Each structure stands twice: as structure tokens, then as C-alpha cells.
Coordinates of C-alpha atoms and ligand atoms in Angstrom, one line a residue:
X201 CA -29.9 89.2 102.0
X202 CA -29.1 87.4 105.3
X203 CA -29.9 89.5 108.9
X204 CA -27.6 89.1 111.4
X205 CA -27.8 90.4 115.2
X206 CA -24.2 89.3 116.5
X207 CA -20.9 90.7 116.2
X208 CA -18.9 87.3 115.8
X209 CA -21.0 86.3 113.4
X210 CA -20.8 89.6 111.1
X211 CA -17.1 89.4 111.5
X212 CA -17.1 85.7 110.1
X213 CA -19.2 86.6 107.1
X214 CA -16.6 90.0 106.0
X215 CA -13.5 88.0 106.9
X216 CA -14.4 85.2 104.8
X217 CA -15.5 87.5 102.1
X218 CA -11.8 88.8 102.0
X219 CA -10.2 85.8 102.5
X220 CA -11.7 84.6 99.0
X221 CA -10.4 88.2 97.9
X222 CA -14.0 90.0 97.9
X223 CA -14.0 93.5 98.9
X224 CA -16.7 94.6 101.4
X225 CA -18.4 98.0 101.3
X226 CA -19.9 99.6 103.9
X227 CA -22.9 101.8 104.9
X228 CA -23.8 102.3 108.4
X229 CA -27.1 103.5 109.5
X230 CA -29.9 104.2 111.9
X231 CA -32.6 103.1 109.7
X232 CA -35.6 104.6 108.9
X233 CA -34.1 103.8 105.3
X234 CA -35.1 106.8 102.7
X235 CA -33.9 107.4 98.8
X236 CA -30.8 109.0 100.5
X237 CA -29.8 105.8 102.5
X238 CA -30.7 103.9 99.7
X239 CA -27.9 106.0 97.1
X240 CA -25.5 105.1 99.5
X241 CA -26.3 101.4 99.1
X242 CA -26.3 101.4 95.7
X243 CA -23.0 103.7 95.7
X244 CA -21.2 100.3 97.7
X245 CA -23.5 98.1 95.7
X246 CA -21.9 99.1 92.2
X247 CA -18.4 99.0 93.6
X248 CA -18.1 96.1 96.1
X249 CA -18.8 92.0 96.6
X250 CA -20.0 92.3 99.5
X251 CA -22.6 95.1 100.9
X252 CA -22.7 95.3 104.4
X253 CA -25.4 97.7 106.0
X254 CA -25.5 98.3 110.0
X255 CA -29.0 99.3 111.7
X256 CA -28.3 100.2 114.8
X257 CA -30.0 103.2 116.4
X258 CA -27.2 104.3 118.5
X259 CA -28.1 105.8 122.3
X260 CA -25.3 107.1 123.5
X261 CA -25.0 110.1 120.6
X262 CA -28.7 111.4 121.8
X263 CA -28.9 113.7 124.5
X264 CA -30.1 113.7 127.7
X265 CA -33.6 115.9 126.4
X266 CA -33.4 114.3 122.6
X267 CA -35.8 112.4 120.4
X268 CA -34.0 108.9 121.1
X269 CA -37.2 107.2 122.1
X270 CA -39.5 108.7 119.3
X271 CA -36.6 108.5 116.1
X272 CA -38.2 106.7 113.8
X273 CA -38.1 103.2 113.3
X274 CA -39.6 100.8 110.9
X275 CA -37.7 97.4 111.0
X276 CA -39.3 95.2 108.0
X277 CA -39.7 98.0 105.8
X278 CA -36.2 99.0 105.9
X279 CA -35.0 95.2 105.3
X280 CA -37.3 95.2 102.0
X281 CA -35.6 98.5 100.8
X282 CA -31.8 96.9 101.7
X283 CA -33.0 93.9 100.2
X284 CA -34.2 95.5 97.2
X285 CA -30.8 97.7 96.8
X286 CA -29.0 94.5 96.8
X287 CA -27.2 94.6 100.1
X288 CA -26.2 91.3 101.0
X289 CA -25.7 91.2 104.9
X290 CA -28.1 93.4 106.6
X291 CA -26.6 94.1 110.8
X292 CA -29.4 94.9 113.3
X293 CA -27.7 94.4 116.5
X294 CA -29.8 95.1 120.3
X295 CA -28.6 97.4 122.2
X296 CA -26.8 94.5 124.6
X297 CA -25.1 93.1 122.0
X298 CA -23.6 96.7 121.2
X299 CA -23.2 97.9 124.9
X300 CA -23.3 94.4 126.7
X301 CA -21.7 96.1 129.9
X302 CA -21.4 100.1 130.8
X303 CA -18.4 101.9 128.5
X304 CA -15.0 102.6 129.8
X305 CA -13.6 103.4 126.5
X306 CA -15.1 105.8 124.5
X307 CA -13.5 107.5 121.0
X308 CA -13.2 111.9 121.5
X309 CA -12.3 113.5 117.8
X310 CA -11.3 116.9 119.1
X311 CA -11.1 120.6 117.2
X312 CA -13.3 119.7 114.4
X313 CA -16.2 118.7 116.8
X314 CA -16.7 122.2 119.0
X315 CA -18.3 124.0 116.2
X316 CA -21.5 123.7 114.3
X317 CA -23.7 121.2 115.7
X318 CA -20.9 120.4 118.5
X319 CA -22.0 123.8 119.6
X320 CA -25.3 122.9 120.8
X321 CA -25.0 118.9 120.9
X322 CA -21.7 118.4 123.4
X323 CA -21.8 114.5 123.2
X324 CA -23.5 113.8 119.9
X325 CA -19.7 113.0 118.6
X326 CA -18.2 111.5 121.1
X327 CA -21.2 108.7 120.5
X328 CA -20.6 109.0 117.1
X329 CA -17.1 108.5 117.1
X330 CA -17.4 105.4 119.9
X331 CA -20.0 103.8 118.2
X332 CA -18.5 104.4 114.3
X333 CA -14.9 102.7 115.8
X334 CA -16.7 100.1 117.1
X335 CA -18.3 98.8 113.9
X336 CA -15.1 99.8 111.7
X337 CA -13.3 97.1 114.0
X338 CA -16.1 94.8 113.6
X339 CA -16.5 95.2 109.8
X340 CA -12.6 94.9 109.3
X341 CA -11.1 96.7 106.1
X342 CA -13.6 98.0 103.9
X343 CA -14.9 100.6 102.0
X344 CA -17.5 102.6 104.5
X345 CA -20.5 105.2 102.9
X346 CA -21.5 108.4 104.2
X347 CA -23.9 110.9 103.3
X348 CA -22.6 114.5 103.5
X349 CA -26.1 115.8 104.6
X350 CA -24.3 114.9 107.9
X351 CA -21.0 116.8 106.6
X352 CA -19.4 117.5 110.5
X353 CA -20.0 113.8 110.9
X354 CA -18.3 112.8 107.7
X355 CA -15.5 115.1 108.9
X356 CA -15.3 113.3 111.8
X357 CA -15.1 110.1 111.0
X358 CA -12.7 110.8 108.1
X359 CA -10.6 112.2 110.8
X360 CA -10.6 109.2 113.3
X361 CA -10.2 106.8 110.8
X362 CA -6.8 108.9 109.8
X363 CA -5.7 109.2 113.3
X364 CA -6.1 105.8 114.4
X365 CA -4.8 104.1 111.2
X366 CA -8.1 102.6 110.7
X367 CA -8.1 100.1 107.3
X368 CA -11.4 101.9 106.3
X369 CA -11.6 104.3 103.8
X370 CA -14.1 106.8 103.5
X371 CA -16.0 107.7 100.9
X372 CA -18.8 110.6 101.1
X373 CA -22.1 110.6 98.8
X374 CA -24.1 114.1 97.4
X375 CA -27.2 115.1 99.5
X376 CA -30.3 113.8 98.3
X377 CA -33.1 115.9 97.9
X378 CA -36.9 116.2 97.6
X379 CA -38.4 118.0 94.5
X380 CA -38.4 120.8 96.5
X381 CA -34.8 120.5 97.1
X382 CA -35.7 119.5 101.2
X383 CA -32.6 117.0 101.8
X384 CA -33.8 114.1 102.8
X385 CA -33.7 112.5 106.5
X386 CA -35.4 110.1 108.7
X387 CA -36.6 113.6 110.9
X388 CA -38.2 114.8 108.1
X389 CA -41.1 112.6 109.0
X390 CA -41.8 114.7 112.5
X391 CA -42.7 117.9 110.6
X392 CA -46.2 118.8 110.3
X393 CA -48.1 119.5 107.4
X394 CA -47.1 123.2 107.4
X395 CA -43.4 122.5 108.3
X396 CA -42.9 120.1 105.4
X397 CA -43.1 123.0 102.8
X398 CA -41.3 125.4 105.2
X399 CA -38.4 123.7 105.6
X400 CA -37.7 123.6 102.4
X401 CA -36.3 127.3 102.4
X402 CA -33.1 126.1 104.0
X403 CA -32.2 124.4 100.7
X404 CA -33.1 127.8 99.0
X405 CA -31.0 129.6 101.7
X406 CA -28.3 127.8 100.2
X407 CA -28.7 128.2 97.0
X408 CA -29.0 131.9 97.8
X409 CA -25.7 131.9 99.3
X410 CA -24.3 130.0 96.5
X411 CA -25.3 132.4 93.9
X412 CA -24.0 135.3 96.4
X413 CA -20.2 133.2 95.8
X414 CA -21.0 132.8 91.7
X415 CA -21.9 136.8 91.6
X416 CA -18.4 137.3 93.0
X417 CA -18.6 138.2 96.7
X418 CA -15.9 136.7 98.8
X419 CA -16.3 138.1 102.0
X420 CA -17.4 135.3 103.9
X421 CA -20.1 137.6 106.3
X422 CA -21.7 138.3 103.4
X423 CA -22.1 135.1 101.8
X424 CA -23.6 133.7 105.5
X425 CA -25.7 136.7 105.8
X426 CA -27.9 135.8 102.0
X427 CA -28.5 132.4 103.9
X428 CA -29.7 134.1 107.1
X429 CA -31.9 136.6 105.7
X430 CA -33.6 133.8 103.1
X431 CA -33.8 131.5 106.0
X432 CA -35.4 135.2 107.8
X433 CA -38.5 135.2 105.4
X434 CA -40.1 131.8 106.9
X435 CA -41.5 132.6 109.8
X436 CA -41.7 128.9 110.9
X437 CA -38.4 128.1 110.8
X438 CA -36.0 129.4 113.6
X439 CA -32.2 129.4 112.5
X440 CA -30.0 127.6 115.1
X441 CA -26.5 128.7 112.6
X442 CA -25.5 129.2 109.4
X443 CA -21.8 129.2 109.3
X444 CA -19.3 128.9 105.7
X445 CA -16.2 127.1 107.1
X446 CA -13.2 125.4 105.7
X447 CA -14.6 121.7 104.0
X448 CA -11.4 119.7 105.2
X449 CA -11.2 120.8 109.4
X450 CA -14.2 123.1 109.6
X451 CA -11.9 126.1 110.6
X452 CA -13.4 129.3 110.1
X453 CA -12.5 131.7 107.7
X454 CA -13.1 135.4 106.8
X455 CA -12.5 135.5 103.2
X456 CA -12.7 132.7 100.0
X457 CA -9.9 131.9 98.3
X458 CA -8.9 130.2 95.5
X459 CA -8.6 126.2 95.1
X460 CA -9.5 125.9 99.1
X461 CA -13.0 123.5 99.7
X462 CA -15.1 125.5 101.4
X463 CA -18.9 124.0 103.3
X464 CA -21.8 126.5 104.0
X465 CA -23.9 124.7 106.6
X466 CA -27.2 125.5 108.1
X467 CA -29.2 124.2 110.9
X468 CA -32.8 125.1 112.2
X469 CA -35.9 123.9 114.0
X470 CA -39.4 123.9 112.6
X471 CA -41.0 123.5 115.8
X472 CA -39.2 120.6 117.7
X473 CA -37.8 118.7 114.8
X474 CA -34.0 120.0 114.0
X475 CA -32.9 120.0 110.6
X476 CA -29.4 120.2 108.8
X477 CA -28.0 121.2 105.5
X478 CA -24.9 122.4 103.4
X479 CA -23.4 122.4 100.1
X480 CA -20.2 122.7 99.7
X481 CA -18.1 124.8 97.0
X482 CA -14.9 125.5 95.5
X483 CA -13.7 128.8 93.6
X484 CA -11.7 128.0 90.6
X485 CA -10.6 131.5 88.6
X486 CA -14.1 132.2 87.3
X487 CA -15.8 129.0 88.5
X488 CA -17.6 128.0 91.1
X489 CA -17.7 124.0 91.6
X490 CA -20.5 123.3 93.9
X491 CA -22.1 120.0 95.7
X492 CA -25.8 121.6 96.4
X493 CA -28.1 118.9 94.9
X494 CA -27.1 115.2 94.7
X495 CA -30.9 114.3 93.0
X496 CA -30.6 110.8 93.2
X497 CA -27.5 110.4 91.8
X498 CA -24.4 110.5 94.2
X499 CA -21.0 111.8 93.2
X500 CA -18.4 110.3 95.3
X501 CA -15.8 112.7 96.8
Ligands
PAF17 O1 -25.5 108.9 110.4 C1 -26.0 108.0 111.2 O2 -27.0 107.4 110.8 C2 -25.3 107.7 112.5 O3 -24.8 108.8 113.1 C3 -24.2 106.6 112.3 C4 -23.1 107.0 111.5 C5 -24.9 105.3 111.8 C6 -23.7 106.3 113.7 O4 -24.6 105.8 114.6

């Protein structure tokens, strides 16, 4: 695995990859690398010549009051874990060679960013969607890996690659989860000793709500409401939303139908750490196809 910090130079390596007809898969990141990055790795590993991984803890989608300073960082020990996934160019750019000179451009995905985390994070996506456009011009035409434990993001990104007729296609990997069926992220790491367990009851909430769907309920207030109340019975946990929306455009919906992707998504503090989660399911006659535990192994959507 080679490191590279400048953008010329990362372009050389994928255009010459595809000039000798190699195809480059993509999986950008902030670091912090955990099994979760790591399936997505393997995911571009097993279908791609050349793996390209970007570490780049990206400012401008933090908020003014959020944990950009304290998000977790841990430079050599994520290049052994690339390096041991078998990613071949690892991209950890400073923040100069990403920003050299103050923005005047900046990429806004509209509708699909208002709701859910939008709600509470206004700008989160517009740094997102800048900084995700940015590297999709700099990687060129590729194959790019997201984890749907960020499912508004993969939205998102599916959306502006559409709209501005980016060559990237976009592939999104199953959550990957604890024992204890906690999805795993690079936050998990600020809870405490008593959050750790705690927080594992918003995977529970959803497979509450999931079973709600299986024992035939459809009316989408109901289905929300198992989540909430199972989320309800851990007092350290305080529910931010639990919403079950369209899986395509996030719209909002009253009742589940029939052959339509629907996500049920969940965030919450324990304490000052904010955590996210979903699963997302499909009603087909009498059976329910759901995405709730990846385990390890991702199924690409
Ligand atoms: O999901 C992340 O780690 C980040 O939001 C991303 C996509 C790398 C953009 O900074």
C-alpha cells in the first residue's frame, strides 16, 4: 500500500490504473478504521484492481458546537488495517491540500437533506456533498463504497452523483454490528462504560419495529411507535427521531405498501455522543425482506 497526501498525484496513480484498463474501487472515509470500514474495503477489494481509500476528516460537515476537534483519530493504526485489507493506495490529504483557499463553490442536494438528521444538522450535507464531489472528481470513474449505517448520506450521494452525471457508481454495504447488534462507528468510542451496553437498545428498537411489519401492521405510526417505546425503556438513551420513510427519496409515508423500499431510522444521544441506525425493509405478499444486521458480511445493494 502506497500513502499519498496530494491530489495530482492520486489522480496520476487512478488514471494510469484505467489507462491499462484496471478498474478502481472506491471507499471514502474519516478514519478511525473499524470492522465496518474494513467490509467496505474488502467489498472494493474482491471486485476491483485498484482500491483506493480517502482519510480525510472533513471540517466543513461539523457544526459550529460539534465534536470536530475530539472525532477520533488514529493515523498508523488505520494504515495497518487498510494495509491489511489490501487497499492499494491509501489518501490522507491536510486540510490545505483539500481547502487550499476559502470555498466559493460548494455542492447543496436539496429535498432529501431537510429530514432526519438534516433536521437537526443544517450543514452536515452541504459539507458532505462538497467534500464527496470533490474526491469523485479527483478519483475519476470508479466504483465508490458506502456503508448504509449512514443511509441519508448514501441517499445523498447517490442522488448527486445522478444529478450531475457523475462517472461513479454507487454501491451501499449492510451495517455492521457488535455482538450485541450496536452498529458499529468511530463515535462509539466516546460512550462510557454504562452507555456502551445502553446503546445497544436502538438496534433492538429496530428489530422491534421490524417484527411489528412481519406481524402484519402497516400503519406506519405504529410501526415508529414499537421503536420509540423500546428506545423508551433505557433511561440513558434520549431519542432525537425515529422516523419509517420511503428508502429511495426519504419521503414520508403513512401506510406500507407493497414492492416499495421502505428505511426505519433512529437517532439518539447517550449523553453527548449521537448515534444513528436503520434497517431497511421491503413487503413482498407475505414476506418481509429486511437489511437489519450485515454481521460481517456485506450484501451489496
Ligand atoms: O461517511 C463519512 O465518513 C464521511 O461523511 C465521508 C463520506 C467520508 C465524507 O467526508
Amino acid at each position: 500500500m502506497i500513502t499519498i497526501e496530494r491530489i495530482g498525484a492520486l489522480r496520476e496513480q487512478c488514471d494510469d490504473a484505467r489507462r491499462r484498463e484496471c478498474s478502481v474501487g472506491f471507499v471514502p472515509t474519516m478514519g478511525f478504521f473499524h470492522d465496518g470500514h474494513v467490509s467496505l474495503m474488502e467489498a472494493a477489494r474482491s471486485a476491483h484492481d485498484l482500491v483506493v481509500v480517502s482519510l480525510f476528516v472533513n471540517p466543513t460537515q461539523f457544526g459550529p458546537t460539534e465534536d470536530l476537534d475530539a472525532y477520533p483519530r488514529d493515523a498508523e493504526g488505520d494504515a495497518r488495517r487498510a494495509a491489511a485489507a489490501g487497499v492499494d493506495v491509501l489518501f490522507a490529504p491536510l486540510i490545505e491540500e483539500m481547502y487550499p483557499r476559502p470555498m466559493l463553490t460548494s455542492v447543496r442536494v436539496e429535498g432529501v437533506t431537510d429530514g432526519l438528521c438534516g433536521a437537526s444538522r443544517p450543514h452536515h450535507f452541504g459539507g458532505v456533498a462538497t467534500v464527496v464531489t470533490k474526491l469523485f472528481s479527483i478519483v475519476g470513474p470508479c466504483t465508490a463504497y458506502f456503508g448504509k449505517k449512514d443511509y441519508q448520506q448514501l441517499v445523498v450521494v447517490r442522488r448527486l452523483a445522478a444529478d450531475l452525471d457523475i462517472p461513479v457508481e454507487v454501491v451501499g454495504c449492510s451495517i455492521v454490528r457488535e455482538p450485541d447488534g450496536l452498529a458499529m462507528s468511530s463515535r462509539n468510542a466516546y460512550l462510557s462504560s454504562d452507555e456502551r451496553p445502553a446503546a445497544a437498545v436502538l438496534y433492538r428498537a429496530l428489530e422491534g419495529a421490524i417484527k411489528n411489519v412481519m406481524s402484519g401492521e402497516r400503519n406506519v405510526a405504529r410501526v415508529r411507535d414499537a421503536a420509540v417505546e423500546i428506545v423508551s425503556t433505557e433511561p440513558l438513551m434520549s431519542l432525537e427521531y425515529a422516523e419509517v420513510v420511503r428508502g429511495d427519496d426519504l419521503a414520508s409515508v403513512t401506510q406500507l405498501e407493497n414492492g416499495v423500499e421502505y428505511v426505519i431510522a433512529l437517532a439518539a444521544r447517550a449523553g453527548a455522543t449521537r448515534l444513528i441506525d436503520n434497517a431497511t425493509f421491503q413487503i413482498d405478499g407475505h414476506d418481509i425482506h429486511f437489511d437489519l444486521y450485515g454481521f460481517g458480511t456485506p450484501r451489496e445493494t
